[in-house]
């Protein structure tokens, strides 16, 4: 790549922090339990819930954090299913609310975070004490969801496709540990003993929801998670400069958002 192209590419990348979206002003003076959206939800019945405005790469965003898993699952049902109880996967510990409007018609975005272990992984499997893993789980979850928020605002995509999940998990792991812990990513996905799969891993959440996946599709998804995470790990081994600062980590996020993970610039392009 020429020097000119490198300069042009960097100029096209967003600044470190995007400006707040206009809806954020409504949350600046919101009292605990009284929020600009979800008027039918009685937040007084959620004693473990607290709300904060968190500074993410995509600007500040409201974070509703629930220390009790029961509160998290119940709030999801109150918001999405009008209070009807539904089964929530144990590996799901967060949800990004988008498009909900206040009384003025202004759409909002909100992050709902639970306080359980990340991806429902017990601390002994993750290699930490219960207290340490719970704290790290919260930081991972918040960074993961804020990454989705950033990719939506900066690049126009936000979904639960495997590529997006790998980018979000990698960004979160780097923020919390200072490096891409691929071993933990595979553990989250249920692929720590690949090619064997551990039932209950997060990977099964990314299968088609409107039909039953074929055996071939399921096999390809597992291979994809293994190979793309390996490509990313190799890339970062060769480019440790991406891990040194907030700015360089943000540059890494922009780099990953604009490329296919299988096309990362590594010396050995063949990933097996």
Coordinates of N, CA and C in Angstrom, one line a residue, residues 29-264:
X29 N -30.3 13.9 32.9 CA -30.9 14.3 34.2 C -31.9 13.3 34.6
X30 N -32.0 12.2 34.0 CA -33.0 11.1 34.4 C -32.7 10.6 35.8
X31 N -33.7 10.5 36.6 CA -33.5 10.0 37.9 C -33.6 8.4 37.9
X32 N -32.9 7.8 38.8 CA -32.9 6.3 38.9 C -34.4 5.8 39.0
X33 N -34.7 5.0 38.1 CA -36.1 4.4 38.1 C -37.1 5.2 37.2
X34 N -36.7 6.3 36.7 CA -37.6 7.1 35.8 C -36.8 7.4 34.5
X35 N -37.1 6.7 33.5 CA -36.3 6.8 32.2 C -37.1 7.3 31.1
X36 N -36.5 7.8 30.0 CA -37.2 8.4 28.9 C -38.0 7.5 28.1
X37 N -37.7 6.2 28.1 CA -38.5 5.2 27.3 C -39.0 4.1 28.2
X38 N -39.7 3.1 27.7 CA -40.3 2.0 28.4 C -41.3 2.5 29.4
X39 N -42.3 3.3 29.0 CA -43.2 3.9 30.0 C -44.1 2.8 30.7
X40 N -44.3 1.6 30.1 CA -45.1 0.6 30.7 C -44.4 -0.2 31.7
X41 N -43.1 -0.1 31.8 CA -42.3 -0.9 32.7 C -42.2 -0.2 34.1
X42 N -42.6 -0.9 35.1 CA -42.5 -0.4 36.5 C -41.1 -0.7 37.1
X43 N -40.2 0.3 36.9 CA -38.8 0.0 37.3 C -38.7 0.0 38.8
X44 N -39.7 0.3 39.6 CA -39.6 0.2 41.0 C -39.6 -1.2 41.4
X45 N -40.0 -2.1 40.6 CA -40.0 -3.6 40.9 C -38.6 -4.2 40.5
X46 N -37.6 -3.4 40.1 CA -36.3 -3.9 39.8 C -35.3 -3.3 40.7
X47 N -35.2 -3.8 41.9 CA -34.4 -3.2 42.9 C -32.9 -3.3 42.6
X48 N -32.5 -4.2 41.8 CA -31.0 -4.4 41.5 C -30.5 -3.6 40.4
X49 N -31.5 -2.8 39.7 CA -31.1 -2.1 38.5 C -30.6 -0.7 38.8
X50 N -29.5 -0.3 38.1 CA -28.9 1.0 38.2 C -28.6 1.5 36.8
X51 N -28.7 2.8 36.5 CA -28.5 3.3 35.2 C -27.4 4.3 35.2
X52 N -26.5 4.2 34.2 CA -25.4 5.1 34.0 C -25.2 5.5 32.6
X53 N -24.5 6.6 32.3 CA -24.2 6.9 31.0 C -22.7 6.6 30.8
X54 N -22.4 5.7 29.9 CA -21.0 5.2 29.7 C -20.4 5.8 28.4
X55 N -19.2 6.3 28.5 CA -18.5 6.8 27.3 C -17.9 5.7 26.5
X56 N -18.4 5.4 25.3 CA -17.9 4.4 24.4 C -17.3 5.1 23.2
X57 N -16.7 4.3 22.4 CA -16.2 4.8 21.1 C -17.3 5.5 20.3
X58 N -18.5 5.0 20.4 CA -19.6 5.5 19.6 C -20.3 6.7 20.3
X59 N -19.7 7.2 21.4 CA -20.4 8.3 22.1 C -21.0 7.7 23.4
X60 N -21.5 8.5 24.3 CA -22.1 8.0 25.5 C -23.4 7.2 25.2
X61 N -23.6 6.2 26.0 CA -24.8 5.4 25.8 C -25.4 5.0 27.2
X62 N -26.7 5.0 27.4 CA -27.3 4.6 28.7 C -27.0 3.1 28.9
X63 N -26.6 2.7 30.1 CA -26.4 1.3 30.5 C -27.3 1.0 31.7
X64 N -28.2 0.1 31.5 CA -29.0 -0.4 32.6 C -28.4 -1.7 33.1
X65 N -27.9 -1.7 34.3 CA -27.2 -2.8 34.8 C -28.0 -3.5 36.0
X66 N -28.2 -4.8 35.8 CA -29.0 -5.5 36.8 C -28.1 -6.6 37.5
X67 N -28.0 -6.5 38.8 CA -27.1 -7.4 39.6 C -27.8 -8.8 39.8
X68 N -29.1 -8.8 39.6 CA -29.8 -10.1 39.8 C -30.2 -10.6 38.4
X69 N -29.9 -11.8 38.1 CA -30.2 -12.4 36.8 C -31.7 -12.4 36.6
X70 N -32.5 -12.7 37.6 CA -33.9 -12.7 37.5 C -34.4 -11.3 37.0
X71 N -33.9 -10.2 37.5 CA -34.3 -8.9 37.0 C -34.0 -8.7 35.5
X72 N -32.8 -9.2 35.1 CA -32.4 -9.1 33.7 C -33.4 -9.8 32.8
X73 N -33.7 -11.1 33.1 CA -34.6 -11.9 32.3 C -36.0 -11.3 32.3
X74 N -36.4 -10.8 33.4 CA -37.8 -10.3 33.5 C -37.9 -9.0 32.8
X75 N -36.9 -8.1 32.8 CA -36.9 -6.9 32.1 C -36.9 -7.1 30.5
X76 N -36.2 -8.1 30.1 CA -36.2 -8.5 28.7 C -37.6 -8.9 28.3
X77 N -38.3 -9.7 29.1 CA -39.7 -10.1 28.8 C -40.6 -8.9 28.9
X78 N -40.4 -8.0 29.8 CA -41.3 -6.8 29.9 C -41.2 -6.0 28.7
X79 N -40.0 -5.8 28.2 CA -39.8 -4.9 27.0 C -40.2 -5.6 25.7
X80 N -39.8 -6.8 25.5 CA -40.0 -7.4 24.2 C -41.3 -8.2 24.1
X81 N -41.8 -8.8 25.2 CA -42.9 -9.7 25.1 C -44.1 -9.3 26.0
X82 N -44.1 -8.0 26.4 CA -45.2 -7.4 27.2 C -45.4 -8.2 28.5
X83 N -44.3 -8.6 29.1 CA -44.4 -9.3 30.4 C -44.5 -10.8 30.3
X84 N -44.8 -11.3 29.1 CA -44.9 -12.8 29.0 C -43.6 -13.4 29.2
X85 N -43.5 -14.4 30.1 CA -42.2 -15.0 30.4 C -41.8 -15.9 29.2
X86 N -40.5 -15.7 28.8 CA -39.9 -16.5 27.7 C -38.6 -17.1 28.3
X87 N -38.2 -18.1 27.6 CA -36.9 -18.7 28.0 C -35.7 -17.9 27.4
X88 N -34.8 -17.4 28.3 CA -33.7 -16.7 27.9 C -32.4 -17.6 28.0
X89 N -31.6 -17.7 26.9 CA -30.5 -18.6 27.0 C -29.5 -18.2 28.1
X90 N -29.0 -19.1 28.9 CA -28.1 -18.8 30.0 C -26.9 -18.1 29.6
X91 N -26.5 -18.4 28.3 CA -25.2 -17.7 27.8 C -25.5 -16.3 27.4
X92 N -26.7 -15.8 27.4 CA -27.0 -14.5 27.0 C -27.1 -13.6 28.2
X93 N -26.2 -12.6 28.3 CA -26.1 -11.8 29.5 C -26.3 -10.3 29.2
X94 N -26.6 -10.0 28.0 CA -26.8 -8.6 27.6 C -27.7 -8.4 26.4
X95 N -28.2 -7.2 26.2 CA -29.1 -7.0 25.1 C -29.0 -5.5 24.7
X96 N -28.9 -5.2 23.4 CA -28.8 -3.8 23.0 C -30.2 -3.4 22.4
X97 N -30.8 -2.5 23.1 CA -32.1 -2.0 22.7 C -31.9 -0.9 21.7
X98 N -32.5 -1.0 20.5 CA -32.4 0.1 19.5 C -33.8 0.4 18.9
X99 N -34.0 1.7 18.6 CA -35.2 2.1 17.9 C -36.4 2.4 18.8
X100 N -36.3 2.1 20.1 CA -37.4 2.5 21.0 C -37.6 4.0 21.1
X101 N -38.8 4.5 20.9 CA -39.0 5.9 20.9 C -39.6 6.5 22.2
X102 N -39.2 7.7 22.5 CA -39.8 8.4 23.7 C -41.1 9.1 23.2
X103 N -41.7 9.9 24.1 CA -43.0 10.5 23.8 C -42.9 11.5 22.7
X104 N -41.7 12.0 22.4 CA -41.5 13.0 21.4 C -41.3 12.3 20.0
X105 N -41.1 11.0 20.0 CA -40.8 10.3 18.8 C -39.3 10.1 18.5
X106 N -38.5 10.5 19.5 CA -37.1 10.4 19.4 C -36.6 8.9 19.7
X107 N -36.0 8.2 18.7 CA -35.5 6.9 19.0 C -34.3 6.9 19.9
X108 N -34.2 5.9 20.8 CA -33.2 5.7 21.8 C -32.4 4.4 21.5
X109 N -31.2 4.4 22.1 CA -30.5 3.1 22.2 C -30.0 2.9 23.6
X110 N -30.2 1.7 24.1 CA -29.9 1.4 25.5 C -29.2 0.0 25.6
X111 N -28.3 -0.1 26.5 CA -27.7 -1.4 26.8 C -28.2 -2.0 28.1
X112 N -28.7 -3.2 28.0 CA -29.1 -4.0 29.2 C -28.1 -5.0 29.6
X113 N -27.5 -4.9 30.8 CA -26.4 -5.8 31.2 C -26.8 -6.5 32.4
X114 N -26.6 -7.8 32.4 CA -26.7 -8.6 33.7 C -25.4 -8.7 34.4
X115 N -25.4 -9.3 35.5 CA -24.2 -9.3 36.4 C -23.6 -10.7 36.5
X116 N -24.1 -11.7 35.7 CA -23.6 -13.0 35.8 C -22.2 -13.2 35.1
X117 N -21.8 -14.4 35.1 CA -20.5 -14.7 34.5 C -20.6 -14.7 33.0
X118 N -19.6 -14.1 32.3 CA -19.7 -13.9 30.9 C -19.8 -15.2 30.1
X119 N -20.8 -15.2 29.2 CA -21.1 -16.4 28.4 C -21.5 -17.6 29.3
X120 N -21.9 -17.4 30.5 CA -22.3 -18.4 31.5 C -21.1 -19.4 31.8
X121 N -19.9 -18.8 31.7 CA -18.7 -19.6 32.0 C -18.4 -19.5 33.5
X122 N -18.3 -20.6 34.2 CA -18.0 -20.5 35.7 C -16.5 -20.1 35.9
X123 N -16.2 -19.4 37.0 CA -14.9 -18.9 37.2 C -13.8 -19.9 37.2
X124 N -14.0 -21.1 37.6 CA -12.9 -22.1 37.6 C -12.5 -22.5 36.2
X125 N -13.5 -22.5 35.3 CA -13.2 -22.8 33.9 C -12.4 -21.6 33.2
X126 N -12.8 -20.4 33.6 CA -12.1 -19.2 33.1 C -10.8 -19.0 33.7
X127 N -10.5 -19.6 34.9 CA -9.2 -19.4 35.5 C -9.1 -18.3 36.4
X128 N -10.2 -17.8 37.0 CA -10.2 -16.7 38.0 C -11.0 -17.0 39.2
X129 N -10.8 -16.2 40.2 CA -11.7 -16.3 41.4 C -13.1 -15.8 41.1
X130 N -14.1 -16.3 41.8 CA -15.5 -15.8 41.6 C -15.6 -14.3 41.5
X131 N -15.0 -13.6 42.5 CA -15.1 -12.2 42.5 C -14.5 -11.5 41.3
X132 N -13.3 -12.0 41.0 CA -12.5 -11.4 39.9 C -13.2 -11.7 38.6
X133 N -13.7 -12.9 38.4 CA -14.4 -13.2 37.1 C -15.7 -12.5 37.0
X134 N -16.4 -12.2 38.1 CA -17.7 -11.5 38.0 C -17.4 -10.0 37.5
X135 N -16.3 -9.4 38.1 CA -16.0 -8.1 37.7 C -15.5 -8.0 36.2
X136 N -14.7 -9.0 35.9 CA -14.2 -9.0 34.5 C -15.3 -9.3 33.5
X137 N -16.3 -10.1 33.9 CA -17.5 -10.4 33.1 C -18.3 -9.2 32.8
X138 N -18.4 -8.3 33.8 CA -19.2 -7.1 33.6 C -18.5 -6.2 32.6
X139 N -17.1 -6.1 32.7 CA -16.4 -5.2 31.8 C -16.4 -5.8 30.4
X140 N -16.2 -7.1 30.3 CA -16.3 -7.7 29.0 C -17.6 -7.5 28.3
X141 N -18.7 -7.7 29.1 CA -20.0 -7.6 28.5 C -20.3 -6.1 28.1
X142 N -19.9 -5.2 28.9 CA -20.1 -3.8 28.5 C -19.3 -3.4 27.3
X143 N -18.0 -3.8 27.2 CA -17.2 -3.5 26.1 C -17.7 -4.2 24.8
X144 N -18.2 -5.4 25.0 CA -18.7 -6.2 23.8 C -19.9 -5.4 23.2
X145 N -20.9 -5.0 24.1 CA -22.1 -4.4 23.5 C -21.8 -3.0 23.0
X146 N -20.8 -2.3 23.6 CA -20.4 -1.0 23.1 C -19.7 -1.1 21.7
X147 N -19.1 -2.2 21.5 CA -18.5 -2.4 20.2 C -19.6 -2.6 19.1
X148 N -20.6 -3.3 19.5 CA -21.7 -3.4 18.5 C -22.3 -2.1 18.2
X149 N -22.4 -1.3 19.3 CA -23.0 0.1 19.1 C -22.1 0.9 18.2
X150 N -20.8 0.8 18.3 CA -19.9 1.5 17.5 C -20.0 1.1 16.0
X151 N -20.0 -0.3 15.8 CA -20.0 -0.7 14.4 C -21.3 -0.3 13.7
X152 N -22.4 -0.2 14.5 CA -23.6 0.3 13.9 C -23.5 1.7 13.5
X153 N -23.0 2.6 14.4 CA -22.9 4.0 14.1 C -21.9 4.3 13.0
X154 N -20.7 3.7 13.1 CA -19.6 4.0 12.2 C -19.7 3.3 10.9
X155 N -20.2 2.1 10.9 CA -20.2 1.3 9.7 C -21.5 0.7 9.2
X156 N -22.6 0.9 10.0 CA -23.9 0.5 9.6 C -24.3 -0.9 9.8
X157 N -23.5 -1.7 10.6 CA -24.0 -3.1 10.9 C -23.9 -3.3 12.4
X158 N -24.9 -4.1 12.8 CA -25.0 -4.5 14.2 C -25.9 -5.7 14.3
X159 N -25.4 -6.9 14.3 CA -26.2 -8.1 14.4 C -25.4 -9.2 15.2
X160 N -25.9 -10.4 15.2 CA -25.2 -11.4 15.9 C -24.5 -12.5 15.0
X161 N -24.1 -12.0 13.8 CA -23.4 -12.9 12.9 C -22.0 -13.2 13.6
X162 N -21.4 -14.3 13.2 CA -20.2 -14.8 13.9 C -19.1 -13.7 13.7
X163 N -19.0 -13.1 12.5 CA -17.9 -12.1 12.3 C -18.1 -11.0 13.3
X164 N -19.3 -10.5 13.4 CA -19.5 -9.4 14.4 C -19.2 -9.8 15.8
X165 N -19.6 -11.0 16.2 CA -19.3 -11.5 17.5 C -17.9 -11.6 17.8
X166 N -17.1 -12.1 16.8 CA -15.7 -12.2 17.0 C -15.0 -10.8 17.2
X167 N -15.4 -9.9 16.4 CA -14.9 -8.5 16.5 C -15.3 -7.9 17.9
X168 N -16.5 -8.1 18.3 CA -16.9 -7.6 19.6 C -16.2 -8.3 20.8
X169 N -16.1 -9.6 20.7 CA -15.4 -10.3 21.8 C -13.9 -10.0 21.8
X170 N -13.3 -9.9 20.6 CA -11.9 -9.5 20.6 C -11.6 -8.2 21.1
X171 N -12.5 -7.2 20.8 CA -12.3 -5.8 21.3 C -12.5 -5.8 22.8
X172 N -13.5 -6.6 23.3 CA -13.7 -6.6 24.8 C -12.5 -7.3 25.5
X173 N -12.0 -8.4 24.9 CA -10.9 -9.1 25.6 C -9.7 -8.2 25.6
X174 N -9.4 -7.5 24.5 CA -8.2 -6.6 24.5 C -8.4 -5.5 25.5
X175 N -9.6 -5.0 25.6 CA -9.8 -3.9 26.6 C -9.6 -4.4 28.0
X176 N -10.0 -5.6 28.3 CA -9.9 -6.1 29.7 C -8.6 -6.7 30.0
X177 N -8.0 -7.4 29.1 CA -6.7 -8.1 29.3 C -5.5 -7.6 28.7
X178 N -5.7 -6.6 27.7 CA -4.6 -6.1 27.0 C -4.1 -6.9 25.9
X179 N -4.8 -8.0 25.6 CA -4.5 -8.9 24.5 C -5.7 -9.7 24.1
X180 N -5.6 -10.3 22.9 CA -6.7 -11.1 22.5 C -6.6 -12.5 23.0
X181 N -7.3 -12.8 24.1 CA -7.3 -14.2 24.7 C -8.1 -15.1 23.9
X182 N -7.5 -15.7 22.8 CA -8.3 -16.6 22.0 C -8.8 -17.8 22.8
X183 N -8.0 -18.3 23.8 CA -8.5 -19.4 24.6 C -9.8 -19.1 25.2
X184 N -10.0 -17.9 25.7 CA -11.3 -17.5 26.3 C -12.3 -17.4 25.2
X185 N -12.0 -16.8 24.1 CA -13.0 -16.7 23.0 C -13.6 -18.1 22.7
X186 N -12.7 -19.1 22.5 CA -13.1 -20.4 22.2 C -13.9 -21.0 23.3
X187 N -13.6 -20.7 24.5 CA -14.3 -21.2 25.7 C -15.7 -20.6 25.6
X188 N -15.9 -19.3 25.4 CA -17.2 -18.6 25.3 C -18.0 -19.3 24.2
X189 N -17.4 -19.7 23.1 CA -18.2 -20.2 22.0 C -18.5 -21.7 22.2
X190 N -17.8 -22.4 23.1 CA -18.0 -23.8 23.3 C -17.1 -24.7 22.5
X191 N -16.0 -24.0 22.1 CA -15.1 -24.7 21.2 C -13.7 -24.9 21.8
X192 N -13.7 -25.0 23.2 CA -12.4 -25.1 23.9 C -11.7 -26.5 23.6
X193 N -12.6 -27.5 23.2 CA -12.0 -28.8 22.9 C -12.2 -29.1 21.4
X194 N -12.2 -28.1 20.6 CA -12.4 -28.3 19.1 C -11.5 -29.4 18.6
X195 N -12.1 -30.3 17.8 CA -13.3 -30.2 17.0 C -14.6 -30.6 17.8
X196 N -14.5 -31.0 19.0 CA -15.7 -31.3 19.8 C -16.3 -30.0 20.3
X197 N -17.6 -30.0 20.3 CA -18.4 -28.8 20.8 C -19.0 -29.1 22.1
X198 N -19.0 -28.1 23.0 CA -19.6 -28.2 24.3 C -21.0 -27.6 24.2
X199 N -22.0 -28.4 24.4 CA -23.4 -27.9 24.4 C -23.6 -26.8 25.4
X200 N -24.3 -25.7 24.9 CA -24.5 -24.6 25.8 C -23.6 -23.4 25.5
X201 N -22.6 -23.7 24.6 CA -21.7 -22.6 24.2 C -22.5 -21.5 23.4
X202 N -21.9 -20.3 23.3 CA -22.6 -19.2 22.7 C -22.7 -19.4 21.2
X203 N -21.9 -20.3 20.6 CA -21.9 -20.4 19.1 C -23.3 -20.9 18.6
X204 N -24.0 -21.7 19.4 CA -25.3 -22.1 18.9 C -26.3 -21.0 18.9
X205 N -26.0 -19.9 19.5 CA -26.9 -18.7 19.4 C -26.9 -18.1 18.0
X206 N -25.9 -18.4 17.2 CA -25.8 -17.8 15.9 C -26.2 -18.7 14.8
X207 N -26.9 -19.7 15.1 CA -27.6 -20.5 14.1 C -28.8 -19.8 13.6
X208 N -29.3 -20.2 12.4 CA -30.6 -19.6 11.9 C -31.7 -19.7 12.9
X209 N -32.5 -18.7 13.1 CA -33.6 -18.7 14.0 C -34.9 -19.1 13.4
X210 N -35.0 -19.0 12.1 CA -36.3 -19.3 11.4 C -36.4 -20.7 10.9
X211 N -35.3 -21.5 11.1 CA -35.4 -22.8 10.6 C -34.3 -23.6 11.3
X212 N -34.3 -24.9 11.2 CA -33.3 -25.8 11.8 C -32.1 -25.9 10.9
X213 N -30.9 -25.6 11.4 CA -29.7 -25.6 10.6 C -29.4 -27.1 10.2
X214 N -28.8 -27.2 9.0 CA -28.3 -28.5 8.6 C -27.0 -28.9 9.3
X215 N -26.7 -30.1 9.3 CA -25.5 -30.6 9.9 C -24.2 -30.0 9.3
X216 N -24.3 -29.8 8.0 CA -23.2 -29.1 7.3 C -23.1 -27.7 7.7
X217 N -24.2 -27.0 7.8 CA -24.1 -25.6 8.3 C -23.5 -25.4 9.7
X218 N -23.9 -26.3 10.6 CA -23.4 -26.3 11.9 C -21.9 -26.6 11.9
X219 N -21.4 -27.5 11.1 CA -20.0 -27.9 11.0 C -19.2 -26.7 10.5
X220 N -19.8 -26.1 9.4 CA -19.1 -24.9 8.8 C -19.0 -23.7 9.8
X221 N -20.0 -23.5 10.6 CA -20.0 -22.5 11.6 C -18.9 -22.7 12.6
X222 N -18.7 -23.9 13.1 CA -17.7 -24.3 14.0 C -16.3 -24.0 13.4
X223 N -16.1 -24.5 12.2 CA -14.8 -24.3 11.5 C -14.6 -22.8 11.3
X224 N -15.6 -22.1 11.0 CA -15.4 -20.6 10.8 C -14.9 -19.9 12.0
X225 N -15.5 -20.3 13.2 CA -15.1 -19.7 14.4 C -13.7 -20.0 14.8
X226 N -13.3 -21.2 14.5 CA -12.0 -21.7 14.8 C -11.0 -21.0 13.9
X227 N -11.2 -21.0 12.6 CA -10.3 -20.5 11.6 C -10.1 -19.0 11.7
X228 N -11.2 -18.2 11.9 CA -11.2 -16.8 11.9 C -10.5 -16.3 13.2
X229 N -10.8 -16.9 14.3 CA -10.1 -16.5 15.5 C -8.6 -16.8 15.5
X230 N -8.3 -17.9 14.8 CA -6.8 -18.2 14.6 C -6.2 -17.2 13.7
X231 N -6.8 -16.8 12.6 CA -6.3 -15.7 11.8 C -6.1 -14.4 12.5
X232 N -7.1 -14.1 13.4 CA -6.9 -12.8 14.1 C -5.8 -12.9 15.1
X233 N -5.7 -14.1 15.8 CA -4.6 -14.3 16.8 C -3.2 -14.2 16.1
X234 N -3.1 -14.8 14.9 CA -1.8 -14.7 14.2 C -1.5 -13.3 13.7
X235 N -2.6 -12.6 13.3 CA -2.4 -11.2 12.9 C -1.9 -10.3 14.0
X236 N -2.4 -10.5 15.2 CA -2.0 -9.7 16.3 C -0.6 -10.1 16.9
X237 N -0.3 -11.3 16.7 CA 1.1 -11.7 17.0 C 2.1 -11.0 16.1
X238 N 1.7 -10.7 14.9 CA 2.6 -10.1 14.0 C 2.5 -8.5 14.1
X239 N 1.4 -8.1 14.6 CA 1.2 -6.6 14.7 C 0.8 -6.2 16.2
X240 N 1.7 -6.4 17.1 CA 1.4 -6.1 18.5 C 1.2 -4.6 18.8
X241 N 1.6 -3.8 17.8 CA 1.4 -2.3 18.0 C 0.0 -1.9 18.1
X242 N -1.0 -2.8 17.6 CA -2.4 -2.5 17.8 C -2.9 -2.6 19.2
X243 N -2.1 -3.1 20.1 CA -2.6 -3.4 21.5 C -2.0 -2.3 22.5
X244 N -1.2 -1.4 22.0 CA -0.5 -0.5 22.9 C -1.3 0.6 23.6
X245 N -2.3 1.1 23.0 CA -3.0 2.3 23.5 C -4.5 2.2 23.1
X246 N -5.3 3.1 23.7 CA -6.7 3.2 23.3 C -6.8 3.6 21.9
X247 N -5.9 4.5 21.4 CA -6.0 4.9 20.0 C -5.7 3.8 19.1
X248 N -4.6 3.0 19.4 CA -4.2 1.9 18.5 C -5.3 0.8 18.6
X249 N -5.9 0.6 19.7 CA -7.0 -0.5 19.8 C -8.2 0.0 19.0
X250 N -8.5 1.3 19.0 CA -9.6 1.8 18.2 C -9.2 1.6 16.7
X251 N -8.0 1.9 16.3 CA -7.6 1.7 15.0 C -7.7 0.2 14.5
X252 N -7.4 -0.7 15.5 CA -7.6 -2.1 15.2 C -9.1 -2.4 14.9
X253 N -10.0 -1.9 15.7 CA -11.4 -2.1 15.5 C -11.8 -1.6 14.1
X254 N -11.4 -0.4 13.8 CA -11.7 0.2 12.4 C -11.2 -0.7 11.3
X255 N -9.9 -1.2 11.5 CA -9.3 -2.1 10.6 C -10.2 -3.4 10.4
X256 N -10.6 -4.0 11.5 CA -11.4 -5.2 11.4 C -12.7 -5.0 10.8
X257 N -13.3 -3.8 11.0 CA -14.6 -3.5 10.5 C -14.6 -3.3 8.9
X258 N -13.5 -3.1 8.4 CA -13.4 -2.8 7.0 C -12.8 -3.9 6.1
X259 N -12.6 -5.1 6.8 CA -11.9 -6.2 6.1 C -12.6 -7.5 6.5
X260 N -12.5 -8.5 5.6 CA -12.9 -9.8 5.9 C -11.8 -10.5 6.8
X261 N -12.2 -11.1 7.9 CA -11.2 -11.7 8.8 C -10.3 -12.7 8.1
X262 N -10.8 -13.4 7.2 CA -10.0 -14.4 6.5 C -9.0 -13.8 5.6
X263 N -9.1 -12.4 5.4 CA -8.1 -11.7 4.5 C -7.1 -10.9 5.3
X264 N -7.0 -11.1 6.6 CA -6.1 -10.4 7.4 C -4.7 -10.6 6.8

